[in-house]
CSV table of C-alpha atoms in Angstrom, one decimal:
chain,number,residue,atom,x,y,z
R,1093,UNK,CA,32.7,10.3,11.4
R,1094,UNK,CA,30.7,7.2,11.4
R,1095,UNK,CA,28.3,6.0,13.8
R,1096,UNK,CA,28.2,3.2,16.5
R,1097,UNK,CA,25.2,0.7,16.2
R,1098,UNK,CA,23.2,2.5,18.6
R,1099,UNK,CA,23.4,6.2,16.6
R,1100,UNK,CA,26.3,7.1,18.9
R,1101,UNK,CA,29.5,8.6,17.7
R,1102,UNK,CA,32.1,6.6,19.1
R,1103,UNK,CA,35.0,8.3,20.8
R,1104,UNK,CA,37.6,9.8,18.7
R,1105,UNK,CA,40.6,9.2,21.3
R,1106,UNK,CA,39.2,5.7,21.8
R,1107,UNK,CA,39.5,5.1,17.9
R,1108,UNK,CA,42.6,6.3,17.4
R,1109,UNK,CA,43.9,4.1,20.2
R,1110,UNK,CA,42.6,1.1,18.6
R,1111,UNK,CA,43.9,2.0,15.4
R,1112,UNK,CA,47.4,2.4,16.2
R,1113,UNK,CA,47.2,-0.4,19.4
R,1114,UNK,CA,49.1,-3.4,17.7
R,1115,UNK,CA,52.0,-0.7,16.6
R,1116,UNK,CA,52.3,0.7,19.9
R,1117,UNK,CA,52.6,-2.9,21.7
R,1118,UNK,CA,55.5,-3.8,19.0
R,1119,UNK,CA,57.1,-0.4,20.1
R,1120,UNK,CA,57.0,-1.3,23.9
R,1121,UNK,CA,57.7,-5.1,23.1
R,1122,UNK,CA,60.8,-4.5,21.4
R,1123,UNK,CA,61.8,-2.1,23.9
R,1124,UNK,CA,60.8,-4.3,26.4
R,1125,UNK,CA,61.2,-7.7,25.9
R,1126,UNK,CA,58.2,-8.7,27.9
R,1127,UNK,CA,54.8,-9.2,26.2
R,1128,UNK,CA,53.2,-8.6,30.0
R,1129,UNK,CA,55.4,-5.3,30.5
R,1130,UNK,CA,54.4,-4.1,26.9
R,1131,UNK,CA,50.6,-4.9,28.1
R,1132,UNK,CA,51.5,-2.8,31.4
R,1133,UNK,CA,53.1,0.1,29.1
R,1134,UNK,CA,49.7,-0.1,26.7
R,1135,UNK,CA,47.4,0.7,29.8
R,1136,UNK,CA,49.8,3.2,31.3
R,1137,UNK,CA,49.5,4.8,27.6
R,1138,UNK,CA,46.1,5.1,27.6
R,1139,UNK,CA,45.6,6.5,30.7
R,1140,UNK,CA,47.8,9.5,29.2
R,1141,UNK,CA,46.0,9.4,25.8
R,1142,UNK,CA,42.7,9.8,27.4
R,1143,UNK,CA,43.4,13.1,28.7
R,1144,UNK,CA,45.2,14.6,26.3
R,1145,UNK,CA,43.1,17.5,24.2
R,1146,UNK,CA,43.5,15.9,20.8
R,1147,UNK,CA,42.0,19.8,19.1
R,1148,UNK,CA,46.1,20.2,20.2
R,1149,UNK,CA,47.7,17.3,18.2
R,1150,UNK,CA,49.0,17.5,15.0
R,1151,UNK,CA,49.8,13.6,14.6
R,1152,UNK,CA,47.8,11.0,16.6
R,1153,UNK,CA,50.3,8.3,15.4
R,1154,UNK,CA,53.7,10.0,16.5
R,1155,UNK,CA,52.0,11.4,19.5
R,1156,UNK,CA,50.9,7.9,20.8
R,1157,UNK,CA,54.1,6.3,20.1
R,1158,UNK,CA,55.9,9.4,22.0
R,1159,UNK,CA,53.8,8.2,25.0
R,1160,UNK,CA,54.5,4.9,24.9
R,1161,UNK,CA,58.4,5.1,24.3
R,1162,UNK,CA,58.8,7.3,27.5
R,1163,UNK,CA,56.6,5.0,29.1
R,1164,UNK,CA,58.6,2.1,28.0
R,1165,UNK,CA,61.7,4.0,29.0
R,1166,UNK,CA,60.4,4.5,32.7
R,1167,UNK,CA,59.6,0.6,32.9
R,1168,UNK,CA,62.8,-0.3,31.7
R,1169,UNK,CA,65.1,1.3,34.4
R,1170,UNK,CA,62.6,-0.4,36.8
R,1171,UNK,CA,63.2,-3.8,34.9
R,1172,UNK,CA,67.0,-3.7,34.8
R,1173,UNK,CA,67.1,-3.7,38.7
R,1174,UNK,CA,64.3,-6.6,38.6
R,1175,UNK,CA,66.4,-8.5,36.1
R,1176,UNK,CA,69.2,-8.2,38.7
R,1177,UNK,CA,67.5,-10.6,41.0
R,1178,UNK,CA,66.1,-12.9,38.2
R,1179,UNK,CA,67.0,-16.5,39.1
R,1180,UNK,CA,68.9,-18.1,36.1
R,1181,UNK,CA,69.7,-16.6,32.7
R,1182,UNK,CA,66.6,-14.2,31.4
R,1183,UNK,CA,64.9,-14.6,28.1
R,1184,UNK,CA,62.7,-12.4,26.2
R,1185,UNK,CA,59.4,-13.6,26.5
R,1186,UNK,CA,58.2,-15.5,23.0
R,1187,UNK,CA,55.3,-14.6,21.0
R,1188,UNK,CA,53.0,-16.7,18.6
R,1189,UNK,CA,52.7,-14.6,15.5
R,1190,UNK,CA,50.6,-14.5,12.3
R,1191,UNK,CA,52.3,-15.5,9.1
R,1192,UNK,CA,52.0,-12.0,8.0
R,1193,UNK,CA,54.7,-11.3,10.3
R,1194,UNK,CA,57.1,-13.2,9.1
R,1195,UNK,CA,56.2,-11.8,5.5
R,1196,UNK,CA,57.8,-8.4,6.5
R,1197,UNK,CA,61.7,-9.6,6.8
R,1198,UNK,CA,62.4,-6.3,8.9
R,1199,UNK,CA,60.0,-6.6,11.4
R,1200,UNK,CA,60.7,-10.3,11.8
R,1201,UNK,CA,64.3,-9.9,12.2
R,1202,UNK,CA,63.6,-7.0,14.8
R,1203,UNK,CA,61.3,-8.9,16.7
R,1204,UNK,CA,63.2,-12.4,16.8
R,1205,UNK,CA,64.7,-14.0,20.0
R,1206,UNK,CA,68.4,-13.2,18.3
R,1207,UNK,CA,67.5,-9.5,17.9
R,1208,UNK,CA,66.1,-8.8,21.1
R,1209,UNK,CA,69.0,-10.2,23.1
R,1210,UNK,CA,71.2,-8.3,21.0
R,1211,UNK,CA,69.0,-5.0,21.9
R,1212,UNK,CA,69.2,-6.1,25.4
R,1213,UNK,CA,72.8,-4.9,25.3
R,1214,UNK,CA,72.0,-1.4,24.3
R,1215,UNK,CA,71.0,1.2,27.0
R,1216,UNK,CA,67.8,2.2,27.6
R,1217,UNK,CA,68.0,5.5,25.6
R,1218,UNK,CA,70.1,3.8,22.8
R,1219,UNK,CA,67.3,1.0,22.5
R,1220,UNK,CA,64.8,3.4,22.3
R,1221,UNK,CA,66.6,5.5,19.4
R,1222,UNK,CA,67.6,2.3,17.4
R,1223,UNK,CA,63.8,0.6,17.5
R,1224,UNK,CA,62.4,3.9,16.6
R,1225,UNK,CA,64.6,4.8,13.5
R,1226,UNK,CA,66.1,1.5,12.6
R,1227,UNK,CA,62.6,-0.3,13.1
R,1228,UNK,CA,59.5,2.5,12.7
R,1229,UNK,CA,61.4,5.0,10.3
R,1230,UNK,CA,60.6,7.9,12.7
R,1231,UNK,CA,62.3,10.9,11.8
R,1232,UNK,CA,65.2,12.4,14.1
R,1233,UNK,CA,63.1,15.1,15.5
R,1234,UNK,CA,60.5,12.7,16.1
R,1235,UNK,CA,62.6,10.5,18.0
R,1236,UNK,CA,64.2,13.5,20.0
R,1237,UNK,CA,60.8,14.6,21.2
R,1238,UNK,CA,60.4,10.8,22.6
R,1239,UNK,CA,63.3,10.4,24.4
R,1240,UNK,CA,64.0,14.5,25.6
R,1241,UNK,CA,67.1,14.6,23.3
R,1242,UNK,CA,68.1,16.9,21.1
R,1243,UNK,CA,68.1,15.7,17.1
R,1244,UNK,CA,72.0,16.3,17.2
R,1245,UNK,CA,72.4,14.1,20.2
R,1246,UNK,CA,69.9,11.5,18.9
R,1247,UNK,CA,71.7,11.3,15.6
R,1248,UNK,CA,75.0,10.5,17.8
R,1249,UNK,CA,73.3,8.1,19.6
R,1250,UNK,CA,71.5,6.1,16.6
R,1251,UNK,CA,75.3,6.0,15.0
R,1252,UNK,CA,76.8,4.3,18.3
R,1253,UNK,CA,73.4,2.0,18.5
R,1254,UNK,CA,73.6,0.8,14.8
R,1255,UNK,CA,77.4,0.1,15.0
R,1256,UNK,CA,76.9,-1.5,18.4
R,1257,UNK,CA,74.1,-3.8,16.8
R,1258,UNK,CA,75.7,-4.3,13.7
R,1259,UNK,CA,78.6,-6.1,15.2
R,1260,UNK,CA,76.2,-8.6,17.1
R,1261,UNK,CA,72.7,-9.1,14.8
R,1262,UNK,CA,72.4,-12.3,12.9
R,1263,UNK,CA,75.0,-12.7,10.3
R,1264,UNK,CA,72.2,-13.3,7.2
R,1265,UNK,CA,68.6,-12.7,7.1
R,1266,UNK,CA,67.4,-16.6,7.3
R,1267,UNK,CA,64.9,-17.7,4.5
R,1268,UNK,CA,61.9,-19.0,6.6
R,1269,UNK,CA,62.2,-21.9,4.4
R,1270,UNK,CA,65.8,-22.3,5.6
R,1271,UNK,CA,64.9,-21.8,9.3
R,1272,UNK,CA,62.1,-24.6,9.0
R,1273,UNK,CA,64.3,-27.1,7.9
R,1274,UNK,CA,66.7,-26.5,10.8
R,1275,UNK,CA,63.9,-26.7,13.2
R,1276,UNK,CA,62.6,-29.8,11.6
R,1277,UNK,CA,66.3,-31.5,11.5
R,1278,UNK,CA,66.6,-30.2,15.1
R,1279,UNK,CA,63.3,-31.9,16.2
R,1280,UNK,CA,63.6,-35.0,14.6
R,1281,UNK,CA,67.4,-35.7,15.5
R,1282,UNK,CA,66.1,-34.7,19.4
R,1283,UNK,CA,63.0,-37.2,19.1
R,1284,UNK,CA,64.8,-39.9,17.8
R,1285,UNK,CA,67.7,-39.3,20.3
R,1286,UNK,CA,69.8,-38.9,16.9
R,1287,UNK,CA,73.3,-37.8,18.6
R,1288,UNK,CA,75.0,-37.3,15.1
R,1289,UNK,CA,72.1,-35.8,13.5
R,1290,UNK,CA,72.3,-33.0,16.1
R,1291,UNK,CA,76.0,-32.5,15.3
R,1292,UNK,CA,75.5,-32.1,12.1
R,1293,UNK,CA,73.4,-29.2,12.4
R,1294,UNK,CA,74.7,-27.3,15.6
R,1295,UNK,CA,77.5,-25.2,15.2
R,1296,UNK,CA,80.7,-25.8,17.1
R,1297,UNK,CA,80.2,-23.1,19.3
R,1298,UNK,CA,76.3,-23.5,19.8
R,1299,UNK,CA,74.9,-21.8,22.9
R,1300,UNK,CA,71.9,-23.2,25.1
R,1301,UNK,CA,70.2,-21.0,27.1
R,1302,UNK,CA,67.5,-21.8,29.3
R,1303,UNK,CA,65.0,-19.6,31.1
R,1304,UNK,CA,62.8,-21.1,34.1
R,1305,UNK,CA,62.5,-18.1,36.0
R,1306,UNK,CA,63.0,-19.9,39.1
R,1307,UNK,CA,59.7,-21.5,38.9
R,1308,UNK,CA,60.5,-24.1,36.7
R,1309,UNK,CA,64.0,-26.3,36.2
R,1310,UNK,CA,66.2,-25.1,33.4
R,1311,UNK,CA,70.2,-25.4,32.9
R,1312,UNK,CA,71.4,-22.5,35.5
R,1313,UNK,CA,73.9,-21.1,32.9
R,1314,UNK,CA,74.3,-21.1,29.5
R,1315,UNK,CA,76.1,-24.3,27.8
R,1316,UNK,CA,78.5,-23.9,25.0
R,1317,UNK,CA,79.9,-26.4,22.5
R,1318,UNK,CA,77.8,-28.7,20.1
R,1319,UNK,CA,79.2,-31.7,22.1
R,1320,UNK,CA,78.0,-30.9,25.5
R,1321,UNK,CA,74.7,-29.3,24.2
R,1322,UNK,CA,73.8,-32.4,21.9
R,1323,UNK,CA,74.8,-34.7,24.5
R,1324,UNK,CA,72.6,-32.9,26.7
R,1325,UNK,CA,69.4,-32.8,24.4
R,1326,UNK,CA,69.9,-36.7,24.1
R,1327,UNK,CA,70.7,-37.4,27.5
R,1328,UNK,CA,66.9,-38.4,28.8
R,1329,UNK,CA,65.2,-40.2,26.0
R,1330,UNK,CA,62.1,-41.1,28.6
R,1331,UNK,CA,61.7,-37.3,29.0
R,1332,UNK,CA,61.5,-36.7,25.4
R,1333,UNK,CA,58.9,-39.5,25.1
R,1334,UNK,CA,56.5,-37.6,27.2
R,1335,UNK,CA,57.0,-34.5,24.9
R,1336,UNK,CA,55.1,-33.5,21.8
R,1337,UNK,CA,56.6,-30.9,19.7
R,1338,UNK,CA,54.7,-28.9,17.4
R,1339,UNK,CA,56.2,-26.3,14.9
R,1340,UNK,CA,54.7,-22.8,14.9
R,1341,UNK,CA,55.5,-19.8,14.1
R,1342,UNK,CA,57.3,-17.7,17.4
R,1343,UNK,CA,58.6,-14.0,17.0
R,1344,UNK,CA,58.6,-14.3,13.0
R,1345,UNK,CA,60.7,-17.4,12.7
R,1346,UNK,CA,59.9,-21.2,12.9
R,1347,UNK,CA,59.9,-22.6,16.3
R,1348,UNK,CA,59.0,-25.8,18.7
R,1349,UNK,CA,56.2,-25.4,21.5
R,1350,UNK,CA,56.7,-28.6,23.7
R,1351,UNK,CA,53.8,-29.9,25.5
R,1352,UNK,CA,53.8,-32.0,28.5
R,1353,UNK,CA,49.9,-33.5,29.0
R,1354,UNK,CA,49.0,-31.2,26.5
R,1355,UNK,CA,50.0,-28.0,28.5
R,1356,UNK,CA,52.5,-25.9,27.0
R,1357,UNK,CA,55.7,-26.7,28.6
R,1358,UNK,CA,58.4,-24.9,26.8
R,1359,UNK,CA,59.0,-22.9,23.8
R,1360,UNK,CA,62.1,-23.5,22.0
R,1361,UNK,CA,63.6,-21.0,19.2
R,1362,UNK,CA,66.5,-20.9,17.3
R,1363,UNK,CA,69.3,-18.8,15.9
R,1364,UNK,CA,70.8,-19.7,12.4
R,1365,UNK,CA,73.8,-18.3,10.8
R,1366,UNK,CA,75.1,-19.9,7.7
R,1367,UNK,CA,72.8,-22.9,7.9
R,1368,UNK,CA,73.9,-24.1,11.2
R,1369,UNK,CA,72.1,-23.7,14.9
R,1370,UNK,CA,74.4,-21.0,16.4
R,1371,UNK,CA,71.8,-20.6,19.4
R,1372,UNK,CA,69.1,-22.3,21.2
R,1373,UNK,CA,66.5,-20.5,23.2
R,1374,UNK,CA,64.6,-22.5,25.8
R,1375,UNK,CA,61.5,-20.8,27.8
R,1376,UNK,CA,60.2,-22.8,30.6
R,1377,UNK,CA,59.0,-19.9,32.7
R,1378,UNK,CA,55.6,-20.1,32.8
R,1379,UNK,CA,54.9,-16.3,33.2
R,1380,UNK,CA,56.2,-16.0,29.8
R,1381,UNK,CA,54.6,-18.3,27.7
R,1382,UNK,CA,50.9,-16.8,28.4
R,1383,UNK,CA,51.2,-15.3,24.6
R,1384,UNK,CA,51.8,-18.4,22.9
R,1385,UNK,CA,48.4,-19.4,23.1
R,1386,UNK,CA,46.8,-17.3,20.5
R,1387,UNK,CA,48.3,-15.1,17.8
R,1388,UNK,CA,50.1,-11.8,18.6
R,1389,UNK,CA,49.5,-9.1,15.7
R,1390,UNK,CA,52.7,-6.9,15.5
R,1391,UNK,CA,52.8,-3.7,13.3
R,1392,UNK,CA,55.1,-1.1,11.9
C-alpha cells in the first residue's frame, strides 16, 4: 500500500470511494436526472460505506454501486412526489462534459437529454435495472442484490424496460459532426432571425420544451410544430442581440450556452433524428445550471 506525503497510510475506504466516485456519480445521475440530487446520493453512499467492514467485501465496485443504487431509488420515490408540484415542464439538469464522454458513444447516448427524458417514463425499479444492465453491464445477480429482487424477476424487468426504451429512444446515434452542424445551423438562424433557415433544420413536428422551475420565465408548456417554434425563436430579435451563444459539450453532445451580461441564462440541448432537430430543451432554472461552469467527469 502506498503512503501519503506525511508517511501515513491512506484510509482504504477513502481510496476505494475516490477511485469509484465518478462511476457512482454517473449511476446516480442517470437514475435521477439531477446533478444536485446525485451529489446528495454520493454523500449518503459515503456515510454508509464508511461504516462497512471492508474485510467482508469481495467486490468493492459492486458493493458501492449497490449502495448508490439503493440510495438513488429512495430519492427517486421522493422526487416523484416533488415533481408533481414542479412549476412548468421538468427537464434534467445539464452537465458540461469532457470530450472523452462523447468518445464513448454508448455513455454519451445514455446521459443525453433525450435519453434521460425517456428514462423518466420508466418506474424507479425499471429505471435502475435498465441503467445497471444496459449502461454499466452488471450481471443480473448483481442487479438483483441492488434492487432487492430475484435474478429471474430482474430479467423480466430488464426485458420490459428494454422494449419500453427501444420504442422511445432516438432513432439513430448521431455523429458529433452531425450534431455540431445542427447546433451551428440553429445558432446562426436564431441569431440572424432567419425564419426559413430554422424551418429547414426543424422537423415538422419538432417540440420545444422550456424549464424555468418557476424561478425564471419559460414557456409554460411544450410548443409543437416547426412553424410555431421558428416564429417564437425569431419573434424577439432585441432579446437575441443581448445574448451570446457559446457552443459547448453538454451531456456528451454539442449544445449551446446562452449568456446574458456574462452570466449563464440558459442551456439549449437538441435531439436530432434523421438529420433534423426533433426536440429542443431549454433549461433556464438557475438551480439546474451549476454543473455548466466546470466539466463533470462521467465514467462507466
